Amino acid sequence: MEQLRLRKAEDDEALKRLVVKNTEAIRKMAELEEALRQAGDKLEAVRVEARAEGKAEAEKAAADAAREAAEEAERAKTEAAAKAREDAVAAFV
């Protein structure tokens, strides 16, 4: 009986740690999604400016830079999700 209570207490602690880590991962993913949105906004602003100035080359360079920023943010988001999954598994091992 004591072993069951001890195991339950350990599981409860592991669950608490998992909730904290998942909350942190969710916050990080929200930050990364906001970064993606901002990159998209910047891209659109540069496109509008480039069109107004008639500079297709500047538009392409800006699009490339924004795409790279978005890809990096997406990679970071994917890595954060993978880390959260690893932490979830590790919490109960």
Short mmCIF file of C-alpha atoms in Angstrom, two decimals:
data_model
loop_
_atom_site.label_atom_id
_atom_site.label_comp_id
_atom_site.label_asym_id
_atom_site.label_seq_id
_atom_site.Cartn_x
_atom_site.Cartn_y
_atom_site.Cartn_z
CA MET A 1 0.00 0.00 0.00
CA GLU A 2 2.83 2.37 0.87
CA GLN A 3 4.47 1.57 -2.46
CA LEU A 4 1.28 2.51 -4.28
CA ARG A 5 1.11 5.84 -2.47
CA LEU A 6 4.77 6.49 -3.21
CA ARG A 7 4.31 5.61 -6.88
CA LYS A 8 1.24 7.85 -7.10
CA ALA A 9 3.18 10.72 -5.54
CA GLU A 10 5.99 10.20 -8.05
CA ASP A 11 3.50 10.10 -10.92
CA ASP A 12 1.83 13.26 -9.63
CA GLU A 13 5.19 15.05 -9.53
CA ALA A 14 6.05 13.82 -13.02
CA LEU A 15 2.69 15.05 -14.26
CA LYS A 16 3.25 18.47 -12.68
CA ARG A 17 6.66 18.74 -14.36
CA LEU A 18 5.12 17.69 -17.66
CA VAL A 19 2.39 20.33 -17.37
CA VAL A 20 5.00 23.02 -16.71
CA LYS A 21 7.13 21.91 -19.66
CA ASN A 22 4.11 21.68 -21.95
CA THR A 23 3.00 25.15 -20.88
CA GLU A 24 6.47 26.46 -21.70
CA ALA A 25 6.40 24.67 -25.07
CA ILE A 26 2.98 26.12 -25.88
CA ARG A 27 4.22 29.61 -24.99
CA LYS A 28 7.29 29.14 -27.17
CA MET A 29 5.19 27.89 -30.09
CA ALA A 30 2.89 30.91 -29.72
CA GLU A 31 5.95 33.18 -29.83
CA LEU A 32 7.20 31.40 -32.94
CA GLU A 33 3.80 31.64 -34.61
CA GLU A 34 3.82 35.38 -33.88
CA ALA A 35 7.31 35.60 -35.42
CA LEU A 36 5.98 33.83 -38.52
CA ARG A 37 3.07 36.26 -38.72
CA GLN A 38 5.41 39.23 -38.36
CA ALA A 39 7.70 37.82 -41.07
CA GLY A 40 4.68 37.56 -43.35
CA ASP A 41 3.67 41.14 -42.53
CA LYS A 42 7.19 42.37 -43.27
CA LEU A 43 7.24 40.46 -46.53
CA GLU A 44 3.97 42.01 -47.62
CA ALA A 45 5.15 45.51 -46.66
CA VAL A 46 8.35 45.06 -48.65
CA ARG A 47 6.42 43.71 -51.63
CA VAL A 48 4.11 46.72 -51.59
CA GLU A 49 7.08 49.06 -51.35
CA ALA A 50 8.97 47.24 -54.09
CA ARG A 51 5.96 47.32 -56.40
CA ALA A 52 5.50 51.03 -55.71
CA GLU A 53 9.12 51.64 -56.63
CA GLY A 54 9.02 49.17 -59.50
CA LYS A 55 11.96 47.19 -58.17
CA ALA A 56 11.33 43.54 -58.87
CA GLU A 57 14.85 42.64 -57.77
CA ALA A 58 14.34 44.23 -54.35
CA GLU A 59 11.02 42.42 -54.02
CA LYS A 60 12.68 39.08 -54.78
CA ALA A 61 15.49 39.71 -52.28
CA ALA A 62 12.98 40.70 -49.61
CA ALA A 63 10.85 37.66 -50.35
CA ASP A 64 13.90 35.42 -50.06
CA ALA A 65 14.87 36.98 -46.73
CA ALA A 66 11.34 36.71 -45.35
CA ARG A 67 11.03 33.12 -46.57
CA GLU A 68 14.30 32.22 -44.85
CA ALA A 69 13.10 33.85 -41.62
CA ALA A 70 9.80 31.98 -41.83
CA GLU A 71 11.58 28.68 -42.50
CA GLU A 72 13.86 29.24 -39.50
CA ALA A 73 10.89 30.06 -37.27
CA GLU A 74 9.07 26.96 -38.52
CA ARG A 75 12.16 24.82 -37.81
CA ALA A 76 12.36 26.25 -34.30
CA LYS A 77 8.65 25.55 -33.78
CA THR A 78 9.11 21.95 -34.93
CA GLU A 79 12.12 21.53 -32.64
CA ALA A 80 10.15 22.94 -29.69
CA ALA A 81 7.32 20.48 -30.36
CA ALA A 82 9.77 17.58 -30.60
CA LYS A 83 11.41 18.65 -27.33
CA ALA A 84 8.00 18.81 -25.64
CA ARG A 85 7.23 15.28 -26.83
CA GLU A 86 10.61 14.04 -25.56
CA ASP A 87 10.00 15.72 -22.20
CA ALA A 88 6.56 14.11 -21.99
CA VAL A 89 8.04 10.67 -22.56
CA ALA A 90 10.93 11.31 -20.17
CA ALA A 91 8.57 12.47 -17.44
CA PHE A 92 7.12 9.00 -17.10
CA VAL A 93 10.22 6.89 -17.63
#
